[in-house]
Short mmCIF file of C-alpha atoms and ligand atoms in Angstrom, two decimals:
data_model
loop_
_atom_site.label_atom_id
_atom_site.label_comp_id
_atom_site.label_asym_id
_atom_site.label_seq_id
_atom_site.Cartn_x
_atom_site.Cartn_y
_atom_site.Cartn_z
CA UNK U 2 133.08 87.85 166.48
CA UNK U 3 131.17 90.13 168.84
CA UNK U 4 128.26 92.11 166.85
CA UNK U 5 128.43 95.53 167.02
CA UNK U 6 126.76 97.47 170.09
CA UNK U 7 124.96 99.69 167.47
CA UNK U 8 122.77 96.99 166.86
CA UNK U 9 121.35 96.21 170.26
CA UNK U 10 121.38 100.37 170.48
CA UNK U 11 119.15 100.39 167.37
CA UNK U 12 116.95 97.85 168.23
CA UNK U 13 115.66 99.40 171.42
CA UNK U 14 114.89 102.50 169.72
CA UNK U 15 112.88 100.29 166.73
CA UNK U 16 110.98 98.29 168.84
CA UNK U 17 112.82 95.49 169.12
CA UNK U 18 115.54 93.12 170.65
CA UNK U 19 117.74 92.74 167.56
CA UNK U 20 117.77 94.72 165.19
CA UNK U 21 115.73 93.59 161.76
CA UNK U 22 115.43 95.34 158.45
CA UNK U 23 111.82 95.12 158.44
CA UNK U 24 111.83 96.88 161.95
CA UNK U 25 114.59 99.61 161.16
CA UNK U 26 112.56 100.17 157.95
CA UNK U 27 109.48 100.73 159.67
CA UNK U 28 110.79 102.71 161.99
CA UNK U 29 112.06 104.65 159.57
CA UNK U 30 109.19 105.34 157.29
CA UNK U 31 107.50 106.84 160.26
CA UNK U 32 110.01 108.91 161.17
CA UNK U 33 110.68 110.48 157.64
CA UNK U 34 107.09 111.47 157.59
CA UNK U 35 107.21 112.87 160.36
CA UNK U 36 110.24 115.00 159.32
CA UNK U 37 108.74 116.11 156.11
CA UNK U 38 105.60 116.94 157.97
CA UNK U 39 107.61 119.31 160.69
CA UNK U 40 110.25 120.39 157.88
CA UNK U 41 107.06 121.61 156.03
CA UNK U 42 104.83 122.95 158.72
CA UNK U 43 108.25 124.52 160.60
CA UNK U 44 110.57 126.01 158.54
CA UNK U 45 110.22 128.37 155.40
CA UNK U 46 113.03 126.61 153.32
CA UNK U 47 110.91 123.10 153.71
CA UNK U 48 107.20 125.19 153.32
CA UNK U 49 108.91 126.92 149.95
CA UNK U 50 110.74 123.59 148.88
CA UNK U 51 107.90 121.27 149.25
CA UNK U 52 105.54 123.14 148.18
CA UNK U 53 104.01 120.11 146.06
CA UNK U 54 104.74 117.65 148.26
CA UNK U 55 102.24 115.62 150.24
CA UNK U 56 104.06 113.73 153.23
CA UNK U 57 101.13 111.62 153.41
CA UNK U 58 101.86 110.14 150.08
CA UNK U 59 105.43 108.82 151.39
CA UNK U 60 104.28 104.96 151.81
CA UNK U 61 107.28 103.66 151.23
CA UNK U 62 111.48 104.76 151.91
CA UNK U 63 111.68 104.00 148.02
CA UNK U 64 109.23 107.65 147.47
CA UNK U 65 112.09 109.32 149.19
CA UNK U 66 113.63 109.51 145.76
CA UNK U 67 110.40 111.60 144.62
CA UNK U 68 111.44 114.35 146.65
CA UNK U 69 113.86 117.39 145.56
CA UNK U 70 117.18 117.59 147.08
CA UNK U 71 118.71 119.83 149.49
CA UNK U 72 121.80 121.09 148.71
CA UNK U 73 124.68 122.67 151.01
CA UNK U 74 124.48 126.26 148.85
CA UNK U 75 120.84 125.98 149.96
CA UNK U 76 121.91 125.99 153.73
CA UNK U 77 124.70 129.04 152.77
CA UNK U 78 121.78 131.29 151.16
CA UNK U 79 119.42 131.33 153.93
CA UNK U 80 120.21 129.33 157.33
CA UNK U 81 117.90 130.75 159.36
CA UNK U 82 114.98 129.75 156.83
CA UNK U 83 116.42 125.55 157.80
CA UNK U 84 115.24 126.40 161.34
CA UNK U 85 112.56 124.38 162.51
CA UNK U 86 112.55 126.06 166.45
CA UNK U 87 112.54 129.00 168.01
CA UNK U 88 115.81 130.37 168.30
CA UNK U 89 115.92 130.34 172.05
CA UNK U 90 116.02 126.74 171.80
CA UNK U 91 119.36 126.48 170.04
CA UNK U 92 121.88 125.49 172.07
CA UNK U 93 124.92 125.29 169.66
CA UNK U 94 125.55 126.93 165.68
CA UNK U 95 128.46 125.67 163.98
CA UNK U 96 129.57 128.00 160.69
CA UNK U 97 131.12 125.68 157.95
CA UNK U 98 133.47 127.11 155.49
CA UNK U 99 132.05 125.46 151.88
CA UNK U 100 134.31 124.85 149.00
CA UNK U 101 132.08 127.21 146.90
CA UNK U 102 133.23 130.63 145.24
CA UNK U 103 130.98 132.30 146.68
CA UNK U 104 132.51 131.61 150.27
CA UNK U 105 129.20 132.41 152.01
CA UNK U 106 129.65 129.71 155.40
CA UNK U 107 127.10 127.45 155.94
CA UNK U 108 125.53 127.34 159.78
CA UNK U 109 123.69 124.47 161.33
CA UNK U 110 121.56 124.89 164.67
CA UNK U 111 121.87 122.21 167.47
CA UNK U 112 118.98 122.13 170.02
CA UNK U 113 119.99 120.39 173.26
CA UNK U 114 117.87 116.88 172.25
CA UNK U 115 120.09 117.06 168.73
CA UNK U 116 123.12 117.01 170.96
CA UNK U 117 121.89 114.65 173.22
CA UNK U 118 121.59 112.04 170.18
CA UNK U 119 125.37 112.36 169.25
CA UNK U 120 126.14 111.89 172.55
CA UNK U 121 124.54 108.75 172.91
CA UNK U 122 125.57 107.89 169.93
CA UNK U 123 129.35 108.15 170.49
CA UNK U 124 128.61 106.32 173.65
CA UNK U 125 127.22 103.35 172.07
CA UNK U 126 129.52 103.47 168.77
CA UNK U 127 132.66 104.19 170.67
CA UNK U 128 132.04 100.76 173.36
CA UNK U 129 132.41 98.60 170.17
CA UNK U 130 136.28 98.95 170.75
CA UNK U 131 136.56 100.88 174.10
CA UNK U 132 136.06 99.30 177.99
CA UNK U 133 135.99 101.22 181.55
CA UNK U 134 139.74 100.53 181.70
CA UNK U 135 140.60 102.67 178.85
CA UNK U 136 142.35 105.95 178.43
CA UNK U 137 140.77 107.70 175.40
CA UNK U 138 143.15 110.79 173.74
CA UNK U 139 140.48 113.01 171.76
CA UNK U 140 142.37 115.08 168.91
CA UNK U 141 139.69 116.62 167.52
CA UNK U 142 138.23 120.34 168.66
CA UNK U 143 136.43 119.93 171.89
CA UNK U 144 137.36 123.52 173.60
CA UNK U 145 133.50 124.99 172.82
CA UNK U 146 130.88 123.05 174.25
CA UNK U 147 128.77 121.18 172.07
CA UNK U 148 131.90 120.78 169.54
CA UNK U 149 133.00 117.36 168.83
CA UNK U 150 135.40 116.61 170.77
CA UNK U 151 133.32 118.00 173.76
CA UNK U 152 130.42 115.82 172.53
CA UNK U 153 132.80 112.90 171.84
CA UNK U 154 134.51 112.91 175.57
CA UNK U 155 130.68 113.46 177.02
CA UNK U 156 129.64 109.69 175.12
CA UNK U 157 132.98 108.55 176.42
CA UNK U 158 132.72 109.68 180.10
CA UNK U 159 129.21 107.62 180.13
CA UNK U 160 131.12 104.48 179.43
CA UNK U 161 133.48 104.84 182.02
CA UNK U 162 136.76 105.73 180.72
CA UNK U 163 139.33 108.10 181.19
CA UNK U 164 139.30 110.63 178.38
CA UNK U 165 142.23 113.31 177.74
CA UNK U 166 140.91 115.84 175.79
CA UNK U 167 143.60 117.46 173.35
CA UNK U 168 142.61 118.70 169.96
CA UNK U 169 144.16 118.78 167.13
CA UNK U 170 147.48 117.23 167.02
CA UNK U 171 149.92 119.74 165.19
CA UNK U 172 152.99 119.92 167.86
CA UNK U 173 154.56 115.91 167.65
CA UNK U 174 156.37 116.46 170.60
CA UNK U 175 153.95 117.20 172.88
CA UNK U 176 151.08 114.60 171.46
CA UNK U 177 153.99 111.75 172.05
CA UNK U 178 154.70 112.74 175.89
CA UNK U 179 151.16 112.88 176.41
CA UNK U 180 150.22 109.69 175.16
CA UNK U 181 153.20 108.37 177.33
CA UNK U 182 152.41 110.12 180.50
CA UNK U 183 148.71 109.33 180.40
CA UNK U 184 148.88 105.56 178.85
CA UNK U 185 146.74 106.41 175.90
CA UNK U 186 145.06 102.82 174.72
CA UNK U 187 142.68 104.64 172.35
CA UNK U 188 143.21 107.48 170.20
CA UNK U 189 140.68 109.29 168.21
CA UNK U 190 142.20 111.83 165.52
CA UNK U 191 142.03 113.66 162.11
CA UNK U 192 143.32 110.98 159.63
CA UNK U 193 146.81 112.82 158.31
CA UNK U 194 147.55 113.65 161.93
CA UNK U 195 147.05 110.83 163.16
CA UNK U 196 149.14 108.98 160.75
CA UNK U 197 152.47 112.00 160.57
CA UNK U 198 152.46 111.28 164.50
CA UNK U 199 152.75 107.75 163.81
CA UNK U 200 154.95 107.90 161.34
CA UNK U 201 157.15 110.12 163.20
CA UNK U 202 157.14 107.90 166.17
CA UNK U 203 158.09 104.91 164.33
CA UNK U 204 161.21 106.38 162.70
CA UNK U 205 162.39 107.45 165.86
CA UNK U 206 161.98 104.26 167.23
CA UNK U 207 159.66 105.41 169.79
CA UNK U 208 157.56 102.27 171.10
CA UNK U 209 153.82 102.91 172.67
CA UNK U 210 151.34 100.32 172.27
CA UNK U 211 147.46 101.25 171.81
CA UNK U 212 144.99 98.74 170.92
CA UNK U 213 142.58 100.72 168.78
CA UNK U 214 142.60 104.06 166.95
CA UNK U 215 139.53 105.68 165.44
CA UNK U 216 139.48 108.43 162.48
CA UNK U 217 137.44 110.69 161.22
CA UNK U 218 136.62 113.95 159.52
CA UNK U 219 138.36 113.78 156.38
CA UNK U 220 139.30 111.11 154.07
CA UNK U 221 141.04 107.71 155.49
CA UNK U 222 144.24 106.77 153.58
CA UNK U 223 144.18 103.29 151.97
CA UNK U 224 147.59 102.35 154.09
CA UNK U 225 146.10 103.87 157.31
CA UNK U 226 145.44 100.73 158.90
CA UNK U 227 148.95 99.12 158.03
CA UNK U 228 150.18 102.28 159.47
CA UNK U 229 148.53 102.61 162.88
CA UNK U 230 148.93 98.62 163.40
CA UNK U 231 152.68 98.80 162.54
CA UNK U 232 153.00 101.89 165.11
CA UNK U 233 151.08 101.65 168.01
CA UNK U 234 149.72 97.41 167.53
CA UNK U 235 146.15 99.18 167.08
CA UNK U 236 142.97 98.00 165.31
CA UNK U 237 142.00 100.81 162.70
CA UNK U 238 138.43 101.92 163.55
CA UNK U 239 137.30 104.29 160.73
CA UNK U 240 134.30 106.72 161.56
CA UNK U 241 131.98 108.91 159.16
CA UNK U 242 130.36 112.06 160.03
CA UNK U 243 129.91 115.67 159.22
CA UNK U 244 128.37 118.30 160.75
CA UNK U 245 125.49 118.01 158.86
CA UNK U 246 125.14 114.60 160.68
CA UNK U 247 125.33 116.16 163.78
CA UNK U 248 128.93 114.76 163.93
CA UNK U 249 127.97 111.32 164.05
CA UNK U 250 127.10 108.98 161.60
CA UNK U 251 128.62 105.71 161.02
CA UNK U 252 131.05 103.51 162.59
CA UNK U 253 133.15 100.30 162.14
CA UNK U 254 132.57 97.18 164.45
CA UNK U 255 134.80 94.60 165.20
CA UNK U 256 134.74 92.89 161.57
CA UNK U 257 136.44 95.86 159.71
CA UNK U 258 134.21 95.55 156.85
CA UNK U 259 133.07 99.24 156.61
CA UNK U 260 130.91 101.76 159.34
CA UNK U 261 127.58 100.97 160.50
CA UNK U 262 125.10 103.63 159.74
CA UNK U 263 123.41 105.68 162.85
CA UNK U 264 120.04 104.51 161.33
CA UNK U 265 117.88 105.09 164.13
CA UNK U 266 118.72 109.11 163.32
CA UNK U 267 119.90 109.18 159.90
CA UNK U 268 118.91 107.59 156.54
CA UNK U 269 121.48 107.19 153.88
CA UNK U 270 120.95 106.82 149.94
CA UNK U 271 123.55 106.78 147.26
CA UNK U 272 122.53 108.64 143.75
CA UNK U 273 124.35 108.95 140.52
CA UNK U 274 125.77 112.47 140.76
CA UNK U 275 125.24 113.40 137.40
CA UNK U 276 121.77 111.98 136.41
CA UNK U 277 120.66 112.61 139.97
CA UNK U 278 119.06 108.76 140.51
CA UNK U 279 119.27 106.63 143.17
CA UNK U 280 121.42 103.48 142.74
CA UNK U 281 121.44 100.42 144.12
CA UNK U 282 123.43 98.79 147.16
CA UNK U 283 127.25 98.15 146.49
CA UNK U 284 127.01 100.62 143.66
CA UNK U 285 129.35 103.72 144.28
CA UNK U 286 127.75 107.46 143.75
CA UNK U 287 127.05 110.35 146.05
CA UNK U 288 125.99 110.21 149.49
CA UNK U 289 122.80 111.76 150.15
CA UNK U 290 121.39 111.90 153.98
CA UNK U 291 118.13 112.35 155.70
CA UNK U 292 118.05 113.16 159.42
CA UNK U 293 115.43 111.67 161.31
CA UNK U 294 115.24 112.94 164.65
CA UNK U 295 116.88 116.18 164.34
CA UNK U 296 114.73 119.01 165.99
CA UNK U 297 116.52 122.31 165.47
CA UNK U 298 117.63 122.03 161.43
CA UNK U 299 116.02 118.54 160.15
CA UNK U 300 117.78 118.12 156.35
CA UNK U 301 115.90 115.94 153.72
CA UNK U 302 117.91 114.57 150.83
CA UNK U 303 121.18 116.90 151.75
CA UNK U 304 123.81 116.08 148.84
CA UNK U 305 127.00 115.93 150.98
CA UNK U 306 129.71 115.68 147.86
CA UNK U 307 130.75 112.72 149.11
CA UNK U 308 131.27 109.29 147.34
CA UNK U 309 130.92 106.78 148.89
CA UNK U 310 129.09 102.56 148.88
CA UNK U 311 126.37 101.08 150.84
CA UNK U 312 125.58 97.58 151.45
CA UNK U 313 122.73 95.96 153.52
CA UNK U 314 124.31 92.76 153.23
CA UNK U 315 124.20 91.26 156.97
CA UNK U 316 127.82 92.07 158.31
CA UNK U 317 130.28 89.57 159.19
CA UNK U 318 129.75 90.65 162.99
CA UNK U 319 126.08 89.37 162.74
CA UNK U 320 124.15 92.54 162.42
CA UNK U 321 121.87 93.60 160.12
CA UNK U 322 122.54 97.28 160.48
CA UNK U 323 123.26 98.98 157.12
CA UNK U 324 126.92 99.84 156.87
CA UNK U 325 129.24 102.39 154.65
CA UNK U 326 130.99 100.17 153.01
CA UNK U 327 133.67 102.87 152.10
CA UNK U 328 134.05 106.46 151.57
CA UNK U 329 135.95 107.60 148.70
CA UNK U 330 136.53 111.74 149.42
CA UNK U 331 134.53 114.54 148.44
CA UNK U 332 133.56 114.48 144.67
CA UNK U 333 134.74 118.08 143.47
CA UNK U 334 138.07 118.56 145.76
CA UNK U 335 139.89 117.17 142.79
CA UNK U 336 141.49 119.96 139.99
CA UNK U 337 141.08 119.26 136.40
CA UNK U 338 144.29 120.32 134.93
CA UNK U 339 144.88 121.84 131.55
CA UNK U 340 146.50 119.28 130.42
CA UNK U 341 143.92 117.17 130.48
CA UNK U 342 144.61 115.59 134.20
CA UNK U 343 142.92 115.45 137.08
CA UNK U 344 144.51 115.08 140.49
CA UNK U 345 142.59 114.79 143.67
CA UNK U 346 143.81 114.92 147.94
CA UNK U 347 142.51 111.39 148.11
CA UNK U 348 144.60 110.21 145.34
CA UNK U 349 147.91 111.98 146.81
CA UNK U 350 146.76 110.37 149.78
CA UNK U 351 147.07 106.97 149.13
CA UNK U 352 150.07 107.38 146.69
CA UNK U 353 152.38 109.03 149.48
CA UNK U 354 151.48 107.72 152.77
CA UNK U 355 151.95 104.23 151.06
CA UNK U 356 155.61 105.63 151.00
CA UNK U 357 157.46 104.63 154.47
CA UNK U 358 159.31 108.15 154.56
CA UNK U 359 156.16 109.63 154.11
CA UNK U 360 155.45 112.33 157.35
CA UNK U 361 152.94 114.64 155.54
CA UNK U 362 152.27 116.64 152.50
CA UNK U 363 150.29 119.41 150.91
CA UNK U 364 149.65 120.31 147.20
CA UNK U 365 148.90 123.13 144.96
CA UNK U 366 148.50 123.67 141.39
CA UNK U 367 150.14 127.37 140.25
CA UNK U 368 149.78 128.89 137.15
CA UNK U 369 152.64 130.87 136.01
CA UNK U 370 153.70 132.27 132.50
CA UNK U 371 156.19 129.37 132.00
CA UNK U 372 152.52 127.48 132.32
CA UNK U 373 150.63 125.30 134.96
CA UNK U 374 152.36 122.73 137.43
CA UNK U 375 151.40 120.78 140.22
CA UNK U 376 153.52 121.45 143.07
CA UNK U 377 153.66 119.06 146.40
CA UNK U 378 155.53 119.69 149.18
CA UNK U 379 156.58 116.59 151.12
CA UNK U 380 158.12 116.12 154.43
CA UNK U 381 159.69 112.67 154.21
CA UNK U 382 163.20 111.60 156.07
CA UNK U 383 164.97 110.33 154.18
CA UNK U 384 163.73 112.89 151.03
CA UNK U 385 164.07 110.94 147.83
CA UNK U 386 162.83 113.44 144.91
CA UNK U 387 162.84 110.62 142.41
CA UNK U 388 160.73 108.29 144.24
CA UNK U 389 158.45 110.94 145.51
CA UNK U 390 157.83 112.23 142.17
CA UNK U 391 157.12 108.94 140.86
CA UNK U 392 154.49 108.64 143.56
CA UNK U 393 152.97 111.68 142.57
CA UNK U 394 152.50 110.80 139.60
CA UNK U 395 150.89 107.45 140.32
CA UNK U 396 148.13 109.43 142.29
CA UNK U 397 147.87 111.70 138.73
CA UNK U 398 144.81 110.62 136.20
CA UNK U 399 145.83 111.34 132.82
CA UNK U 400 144.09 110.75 129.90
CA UNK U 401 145.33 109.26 126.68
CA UNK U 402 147.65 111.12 124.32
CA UNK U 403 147.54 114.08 126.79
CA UNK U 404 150.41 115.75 127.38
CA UNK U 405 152.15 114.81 131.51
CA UNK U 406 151.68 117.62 133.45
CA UNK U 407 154.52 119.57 134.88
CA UNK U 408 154.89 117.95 138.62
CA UNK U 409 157.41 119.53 141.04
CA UNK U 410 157.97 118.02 144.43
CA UNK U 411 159.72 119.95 147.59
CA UNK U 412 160.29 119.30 150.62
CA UNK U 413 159.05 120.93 153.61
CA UNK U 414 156.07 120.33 156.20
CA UNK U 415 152.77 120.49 154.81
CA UNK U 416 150.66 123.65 155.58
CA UNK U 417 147.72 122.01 157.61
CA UNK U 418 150.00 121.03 160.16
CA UNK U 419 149.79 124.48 160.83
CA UNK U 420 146.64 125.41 160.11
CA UNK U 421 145.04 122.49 161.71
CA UNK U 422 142.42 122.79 158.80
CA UNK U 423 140.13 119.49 158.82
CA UNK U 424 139.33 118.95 155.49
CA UNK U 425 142.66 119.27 152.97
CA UNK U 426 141.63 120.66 149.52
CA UNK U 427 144.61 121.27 146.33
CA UNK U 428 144.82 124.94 146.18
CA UNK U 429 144.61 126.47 142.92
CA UNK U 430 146.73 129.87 142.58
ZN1 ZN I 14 129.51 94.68 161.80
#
């Protein structure tokens, strides 16, 4: 089993020639002081937010969970008051959309040693499955510099292989010819993209072999990996990050037992969302990160809705990097229905892609005068209603002695095909 190159990468930063918890932690500790001290000094959200806190008094990673949390509406109200440079040295802002009703968009700053840290990043985390002699196909956005895919093919290009830099993969057609043409070996896409251009090229018995595919941005289907080994022969290679990461943050190694965490830039804990405490390692809750090198917009104990499990348990590939064990979608893009339900895009997820005919789907729950249903529209060849709608209704929580919910499945191709939206929610109309 070869040990991830994260480790080697994280040990040079730390000090060291492997990478040890002591070291990492260490390393750490220092550089979360120093990140409260800047955040503080720097920026007026940190000098108004931390008003009682003494960074000197942070002896140990465990008084992390003595300071107050950030939280994305935080980021929405005032972004400008997160900045921690002068504006001149911002070399990228990304606006988020958040899943709030207010709709105000969130924007994170990027100085040019932020980017720089992704880059190296993806270089480092992306040699764990890719060589010189690869072909990478990037379908992620990467027209604006400094986006992802831009950064992505940048870490690529210093390991020596060919990248093919496509975005977003809506039109089937034309992502299958150009995998052909160029001899794609490595993809790197948007989980239910990935997986409806698999699909589709396996029912039309259209044969292209890659060794490993890597996913990201959005929740990873429990049958992904069946899916992508079936179709192309390829390792499944799951990836976490948001922007709030600065893209990157934590990657699987050869072992397939969950993504190493970027900790020489980022420090992960995972809290109870509802009493707001930290819990322990293997337990599932909210993820909650800490950059630690980030100049332009440092963030200190950002709630990212996310739920997901940590374990520091040395990895099967030999390394004693922390690792996401597994991320389990965002916490509130489920809808409670009024029946007494609650459905979530995860849940529909795994249901319906563990369905062979399966080629992509979007949901929404309407409310008419007739009352509420839960509509999905699923493109699947062949279409069987009956089976579909008793997949559905596997994904559906329903409590006991509550009513079913009305379900109603059609078919037709699901809306962020066209949309090319990243992050699928249930709309509610
Ligand atoms: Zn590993």
């Amino acid at each position: 089993m070869t040990i991830t190159p994260l480790d080697r990468h994280i040990a040079a930063v730390t000090g060291t020639t492997r990478a040890e918890r002591d070291a990492i932690e260490a390393y750490q500790l220092s550089r979360l002081r120093g990140t409260v001290t800047r955040a503080k000094r720097s920026g007026r959200f940190y000098r108004r937010h931390f008003t009682d806190v003494d960074p000197a008094a942070i002896d140990s990673l465990e008084k992390l969970s003595l300071l107050p949390f950030t939280l994305p509406s935080d980021i929405a109200a005032a972004p400008y008051d997160f900045l921690c440079v002068s504006p001149r040295d911002v070399s990228r802002i990304v606006t988020v959309s958040t899943s709030g009703t207010t709709g105000r968009p969130k924007r994170v700053f990027f100085s040019p040693e932020d980017q720089e840290r992704t880059v190296d990043f993806f270089h480092h985390g992306m040699s764990t499955f890719t060589s010189p002699e690869d072909t990478v196909m990037i379908g992620m956005p990467g027209k604006t510099p400094g986006s992802v895919g831009d950064l992505l093919a940048q870490g690529l290009s210093r390991l020596g292989c060919r990248v093919v830099p496509y975005g977003p993969i809506m039109d089937f057609d034309d992502a299958i010819a150009t995998l052909r043409r160029e001899g794609v070996t490595v993809l790197v896409g948007i989980p239910c993209q990935a997986l409806s251009l698999a699909r589709r090229m396996m029912q039309r018995g259209i044969r292209h072999t890659m060794h490993s595919v890597l996913l990201s941005a959005d929740y990873i289907p429990a049958p992904a990996a069946s899916i992508v080994h079936e179709a192309w022969g390829a390792g499944l290679y799951p990836h976490f990050g948001m922007t709030e990461t600065g893209y990157g943050g934590a990657v699987a190694c050869r072992a397939h037992a969950g993504m190493h965490i970027r900790e020489a830039d980022l420090l992960f804990e995972i809290i109870d969302p509802l009493s707001q405490t930290p819990l322990k390692d293997g337990e599932t809750g909210e993820l909650v990160v800490t950059t630690l090198t980030r100049k332009a917009m440092p963030l200190i104990r950002y709630r990212t809705g996310d739920l997901a499990r940590i374990t520091s348990q040395t990895c099967p590939c030999g390394s004693m990097v922390r690792r996401l064990e597994r991320v389990f979608g965002r916490i509130h893009s489920g809808v409670s229905l009024r029946s007494g339900g609650h459905v979530s895009p995860h849940g529909l997820d795994d249901a319906l892609w563990a369905d062979p005919s399966v080629l992509s789907w979007s949901a929404a729950v309407e409310h008419t005068p007739e009352g509420e249903s839960l509509c999905v529209t699923v493109e699947a060849e062949p279409f069987d209603e009956v089976r579909l709608l008793d997949a559905v209704k596997r994904a559906v929580v329903i409590p006991q002695d509550s009513p079913p919910p009305r379900i109603v499945v059609t078919h037709g191709r699901a809306d962020f095909l066209t949309t090319g939206t990243l992050k699928r929610t249930i709309a509610v109309r």
